[in-house]
Tab-separated table of C-alpha atoms in Angstrom:
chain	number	residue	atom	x	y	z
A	1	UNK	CA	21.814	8.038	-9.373
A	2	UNK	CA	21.385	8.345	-5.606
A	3	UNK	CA	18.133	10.448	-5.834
A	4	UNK	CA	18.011	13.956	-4.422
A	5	UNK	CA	20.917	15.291	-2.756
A	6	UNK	CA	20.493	18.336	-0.234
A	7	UNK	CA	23.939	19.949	1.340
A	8	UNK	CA	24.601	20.799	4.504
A	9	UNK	CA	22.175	18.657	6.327
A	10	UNK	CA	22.198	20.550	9.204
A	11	UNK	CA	23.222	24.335	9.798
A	12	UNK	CA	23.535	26.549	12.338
A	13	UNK	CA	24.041	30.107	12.000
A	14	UNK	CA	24.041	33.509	13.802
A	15	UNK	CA	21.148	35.958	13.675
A	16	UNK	CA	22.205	38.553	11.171
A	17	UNK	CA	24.394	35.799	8.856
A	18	UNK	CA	23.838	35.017	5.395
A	19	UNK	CA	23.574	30.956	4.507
A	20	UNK	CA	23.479	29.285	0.753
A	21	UNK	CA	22.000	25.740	0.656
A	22	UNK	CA	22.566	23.627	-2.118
A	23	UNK	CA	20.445	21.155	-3.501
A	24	UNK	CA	21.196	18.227	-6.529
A	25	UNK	CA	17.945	16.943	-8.368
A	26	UNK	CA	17.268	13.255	-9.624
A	27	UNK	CA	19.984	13.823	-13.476
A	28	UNK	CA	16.973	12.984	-15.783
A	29	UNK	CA	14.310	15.841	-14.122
A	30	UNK	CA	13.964	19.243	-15.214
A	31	UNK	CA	11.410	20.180	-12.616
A	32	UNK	CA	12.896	21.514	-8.914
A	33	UNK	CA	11.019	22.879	-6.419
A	34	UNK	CA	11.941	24.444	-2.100
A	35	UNK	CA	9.833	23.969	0.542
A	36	UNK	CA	10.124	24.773	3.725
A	37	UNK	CA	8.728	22.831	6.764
A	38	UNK	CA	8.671	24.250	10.436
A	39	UNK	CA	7.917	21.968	13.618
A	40	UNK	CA	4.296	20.595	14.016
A	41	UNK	CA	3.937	21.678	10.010
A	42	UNK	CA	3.563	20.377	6.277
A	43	UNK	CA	6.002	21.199	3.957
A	44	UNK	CA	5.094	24.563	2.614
A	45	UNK	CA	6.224	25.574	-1.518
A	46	UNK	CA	8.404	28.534	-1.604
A	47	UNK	CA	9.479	28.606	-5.303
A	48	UNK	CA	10.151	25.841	-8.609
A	49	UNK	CA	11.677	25.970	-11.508
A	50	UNK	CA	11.644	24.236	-14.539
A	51	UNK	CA	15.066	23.948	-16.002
A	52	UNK	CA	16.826	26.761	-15.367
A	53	UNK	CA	13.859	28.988	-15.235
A	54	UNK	CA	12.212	29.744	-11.939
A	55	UNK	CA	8.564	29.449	-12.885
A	56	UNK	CA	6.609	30.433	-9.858
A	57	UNK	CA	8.102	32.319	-6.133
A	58	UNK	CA	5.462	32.399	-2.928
A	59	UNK	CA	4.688	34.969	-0.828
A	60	UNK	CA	6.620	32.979	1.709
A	61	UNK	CA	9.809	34.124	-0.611
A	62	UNK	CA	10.730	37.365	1.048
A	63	UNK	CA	13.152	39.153	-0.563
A	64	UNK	CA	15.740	38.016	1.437
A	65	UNK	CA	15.095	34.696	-0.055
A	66	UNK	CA	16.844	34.053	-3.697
A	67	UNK	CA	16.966	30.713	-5.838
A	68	UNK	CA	18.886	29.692	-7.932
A	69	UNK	CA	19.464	27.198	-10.752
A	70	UNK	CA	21.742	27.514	-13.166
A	71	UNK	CA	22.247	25.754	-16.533
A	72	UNK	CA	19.411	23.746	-14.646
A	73	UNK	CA	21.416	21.610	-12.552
A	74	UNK	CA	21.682	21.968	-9.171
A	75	UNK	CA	20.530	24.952	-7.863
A	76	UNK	CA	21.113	26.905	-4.469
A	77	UNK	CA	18.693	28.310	-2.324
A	78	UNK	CA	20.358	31.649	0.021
A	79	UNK	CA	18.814	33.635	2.806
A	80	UNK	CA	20.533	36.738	3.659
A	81	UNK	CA	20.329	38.483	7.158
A	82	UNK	CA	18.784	35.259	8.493
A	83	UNK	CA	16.837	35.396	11.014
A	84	UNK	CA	15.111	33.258	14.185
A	85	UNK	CA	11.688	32.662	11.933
A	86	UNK	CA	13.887	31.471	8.870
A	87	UNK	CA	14.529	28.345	11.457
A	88	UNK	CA	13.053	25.181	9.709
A	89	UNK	CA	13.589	22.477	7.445
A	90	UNK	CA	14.027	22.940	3.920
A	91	UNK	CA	13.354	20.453	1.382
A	92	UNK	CA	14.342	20.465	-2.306
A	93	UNK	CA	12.398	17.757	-4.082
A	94	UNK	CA	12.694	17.026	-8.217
A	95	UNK	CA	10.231	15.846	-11.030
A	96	UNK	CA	10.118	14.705	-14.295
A	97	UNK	CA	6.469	16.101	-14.559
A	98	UNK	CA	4.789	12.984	-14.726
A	99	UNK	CA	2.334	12.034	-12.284
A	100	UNK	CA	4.277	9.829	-9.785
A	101	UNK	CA	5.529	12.416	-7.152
A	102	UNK	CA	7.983	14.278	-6.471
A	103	UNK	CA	11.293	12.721	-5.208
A	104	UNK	CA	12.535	14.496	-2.184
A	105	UNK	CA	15.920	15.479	-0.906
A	106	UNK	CA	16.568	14.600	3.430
A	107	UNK	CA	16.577	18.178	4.003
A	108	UNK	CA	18.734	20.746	5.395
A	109	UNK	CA	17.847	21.966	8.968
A	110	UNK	CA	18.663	25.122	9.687
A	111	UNK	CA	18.635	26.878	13.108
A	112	UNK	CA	19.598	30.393	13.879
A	113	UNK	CA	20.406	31.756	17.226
B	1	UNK	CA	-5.874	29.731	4.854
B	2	UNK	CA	-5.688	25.630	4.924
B	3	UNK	CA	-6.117	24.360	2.124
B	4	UNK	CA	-5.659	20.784	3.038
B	5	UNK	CA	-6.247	19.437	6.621
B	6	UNK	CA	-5.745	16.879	8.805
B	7	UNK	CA	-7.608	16.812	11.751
B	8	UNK	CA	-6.283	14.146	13.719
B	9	UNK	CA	-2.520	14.716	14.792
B	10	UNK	CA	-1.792	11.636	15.861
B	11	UNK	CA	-3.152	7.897	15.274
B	12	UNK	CA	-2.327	4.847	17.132
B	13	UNK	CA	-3.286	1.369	15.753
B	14	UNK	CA	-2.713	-2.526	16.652
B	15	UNK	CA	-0.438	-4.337	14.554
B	16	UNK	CA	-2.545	-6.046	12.169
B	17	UNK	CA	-5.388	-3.970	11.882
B	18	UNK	CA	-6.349	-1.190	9.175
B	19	UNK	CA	-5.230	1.998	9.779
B	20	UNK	CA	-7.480	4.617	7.657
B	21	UNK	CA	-5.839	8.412	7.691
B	22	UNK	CA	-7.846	11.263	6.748
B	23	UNK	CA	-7.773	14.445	4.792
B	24	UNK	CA	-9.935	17.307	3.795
B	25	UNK	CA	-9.290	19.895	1.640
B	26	UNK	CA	-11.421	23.071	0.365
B	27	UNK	CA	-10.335	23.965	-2.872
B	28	UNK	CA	-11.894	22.932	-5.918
B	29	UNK	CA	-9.522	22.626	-8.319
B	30	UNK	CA	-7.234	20.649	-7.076
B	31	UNK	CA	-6.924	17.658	-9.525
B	32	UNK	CA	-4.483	15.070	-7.960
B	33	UNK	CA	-3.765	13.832	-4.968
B	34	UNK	CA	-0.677	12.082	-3.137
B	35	UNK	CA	0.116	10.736	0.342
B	36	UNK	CA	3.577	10.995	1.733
B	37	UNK	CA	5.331	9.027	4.605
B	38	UNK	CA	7.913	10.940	6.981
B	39	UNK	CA	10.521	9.796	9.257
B	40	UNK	CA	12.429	11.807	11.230
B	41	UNK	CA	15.623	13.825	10.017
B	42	UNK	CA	14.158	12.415	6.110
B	43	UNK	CA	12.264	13.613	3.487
B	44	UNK	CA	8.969	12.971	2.669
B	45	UNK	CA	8.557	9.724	0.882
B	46	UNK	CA	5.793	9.241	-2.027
B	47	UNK	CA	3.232	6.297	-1.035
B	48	UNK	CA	0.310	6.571	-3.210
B	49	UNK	CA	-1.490	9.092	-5.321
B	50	UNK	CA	-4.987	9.089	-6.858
B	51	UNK	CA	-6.431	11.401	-10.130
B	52	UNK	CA	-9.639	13.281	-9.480
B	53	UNK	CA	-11.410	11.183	-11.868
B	54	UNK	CA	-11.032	8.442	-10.028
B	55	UNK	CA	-12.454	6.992	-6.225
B	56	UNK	CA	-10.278	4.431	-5.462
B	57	UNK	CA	-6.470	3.471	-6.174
B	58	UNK	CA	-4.871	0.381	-4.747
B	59	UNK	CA	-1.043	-0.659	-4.092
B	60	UNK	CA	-0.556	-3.585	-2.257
B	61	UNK	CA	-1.326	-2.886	1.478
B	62	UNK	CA	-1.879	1.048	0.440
B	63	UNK	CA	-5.542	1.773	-0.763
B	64	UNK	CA	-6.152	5.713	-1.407
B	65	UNK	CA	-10.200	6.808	-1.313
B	66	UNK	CA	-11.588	10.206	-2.942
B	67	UNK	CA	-14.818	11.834	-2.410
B	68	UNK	CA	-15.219	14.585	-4.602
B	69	UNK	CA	-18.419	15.389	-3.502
B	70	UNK	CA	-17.206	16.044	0.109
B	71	UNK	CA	-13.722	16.444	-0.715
B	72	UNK	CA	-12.363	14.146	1.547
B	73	UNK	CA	-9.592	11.147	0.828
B	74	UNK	CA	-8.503	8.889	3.026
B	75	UNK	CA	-5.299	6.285	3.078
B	76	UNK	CA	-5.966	2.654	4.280
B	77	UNK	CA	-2.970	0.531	5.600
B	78	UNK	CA	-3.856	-3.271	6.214
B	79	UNK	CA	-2.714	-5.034	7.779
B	80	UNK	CA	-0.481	-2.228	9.673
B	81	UNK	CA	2.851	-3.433	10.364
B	82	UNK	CA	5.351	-1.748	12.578
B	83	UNK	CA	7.291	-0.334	9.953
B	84	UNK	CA	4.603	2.038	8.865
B	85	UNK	CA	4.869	4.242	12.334
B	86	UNK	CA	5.786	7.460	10.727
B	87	UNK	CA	4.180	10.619	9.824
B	88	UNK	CA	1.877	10.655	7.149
B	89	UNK	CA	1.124	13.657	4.645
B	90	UNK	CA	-1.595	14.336	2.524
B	91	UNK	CA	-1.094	16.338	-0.264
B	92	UNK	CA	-2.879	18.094	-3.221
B	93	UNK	CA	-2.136	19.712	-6.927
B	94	UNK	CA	-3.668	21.436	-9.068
B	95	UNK	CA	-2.101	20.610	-12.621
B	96	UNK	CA	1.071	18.494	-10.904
B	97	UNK	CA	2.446	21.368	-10.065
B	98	UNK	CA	3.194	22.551	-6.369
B	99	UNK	CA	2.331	20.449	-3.918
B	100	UNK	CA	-0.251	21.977	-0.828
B	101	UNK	CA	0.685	20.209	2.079
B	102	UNK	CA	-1.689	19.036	5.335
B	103	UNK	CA	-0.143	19.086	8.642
B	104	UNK	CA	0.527	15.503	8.887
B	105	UNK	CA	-0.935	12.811	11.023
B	106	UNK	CA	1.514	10.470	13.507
B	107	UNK	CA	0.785	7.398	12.671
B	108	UNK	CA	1.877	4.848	15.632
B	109	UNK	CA	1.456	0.866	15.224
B	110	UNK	CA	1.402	-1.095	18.511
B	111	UNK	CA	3.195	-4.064	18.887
């Protein structure tokens, strides 16, 4: 197992255009979680799910935000109607639930002009 | 509304010395406690974590401090090598779930 896997690692879209990010967890965790981190920032939590179930969404989530995960695997994270704000990193990290940390993915940058 | 803080943006620190980062946070309830590392164009990398019923947890040159009273942690590298320029996270849970993030402190070792 290579440890997280995030896909693209960088993306660069139009104003106005939809993108789908995909993230692969750690095979033996059931936890998976987004965050989001924007320059000069800490990673902020946008949602998490355990299995396939997503457990918890934050405000941050608008509802142009949806997350995905199913037969919880590898889940997908798409923004619709992106727009110049939704330009950050966004990290998908897994767990196992025990109290070691979370394993995070390198990211997928994402710029929109 | 920050939850956890770090005050000092950036940190710069002869090879060989200790380098002590610092965190504050407000909330109560949070119950554990991690420190990340961060290069660029990678994720966050786990360091060292400490329970809130404990004060002190050690890992080689990594020592993690926790005052409940004033809620305030700190992470102490020594010596600091080179390799540890990066920027560092502090990070809190209530539960292990979500992680609240600080804002991170650049960490630069001098040669």
């Amino acid at each position: 197992d290579t440890g997280v896997s995030q896909d693209p690692r960088h993306k660069i879209t139009k104003r106005g255009q939809n993108v789908t990010f995909r993230c692969d967890p750690i095979s033996e965790h059931n936890r998976l979680y987004w965050y989001r981190q924007t320059l000069g920032q800490g990673p902020e939590f946008l949602t998490y799910f355990q299995n396939e179930a997503q457990l918890e969404k934050s405000r941050l989530l608008s509802d142009r935000f949806s997350a995905e995960r199913p037969k919880g695997s590898f889940s997908t994270l798409e923004i619709q109607r992106t727009e110049q704000g939704d330009s950050a990193m966004y990290l998908c990290a897994s767990s196992s639930g025990d109290r070691y940390g979370y394993t995070f993915g390198s990211g997928t940058r994402l710029t929109v002009v | 509304d920050q939850q956890v803080k770090q005050n000092s943006p950036s940190l710069s620190v002869q090879e060989g010395r200790i380098s002590i980062l610092n965190c504050d946070y407000t909330n109560s309830m949070f119950d554990y406690f991690l420190w990340y590392k961060k290069y660029p164009a990678e994720g966050p990398t786990f360091l060292i974590s400490i329970s809130s019923i404990k004060d002190k947890n050690e890992d080689g040159r990594f020592t993690v401090f926790l005052n409940k009273s004033a809620k305030h942690l700190s992470l102490h590298i020594v010596p600091s090598q080179p390799g540890d320029s990066a920027v560092y996270f502090c990070a809190a849970s209530i539960g292990n779930e979500k992680l609240t993030f600080g804002t991170g402190t650049r960490l630069t070792i001098i040669p």
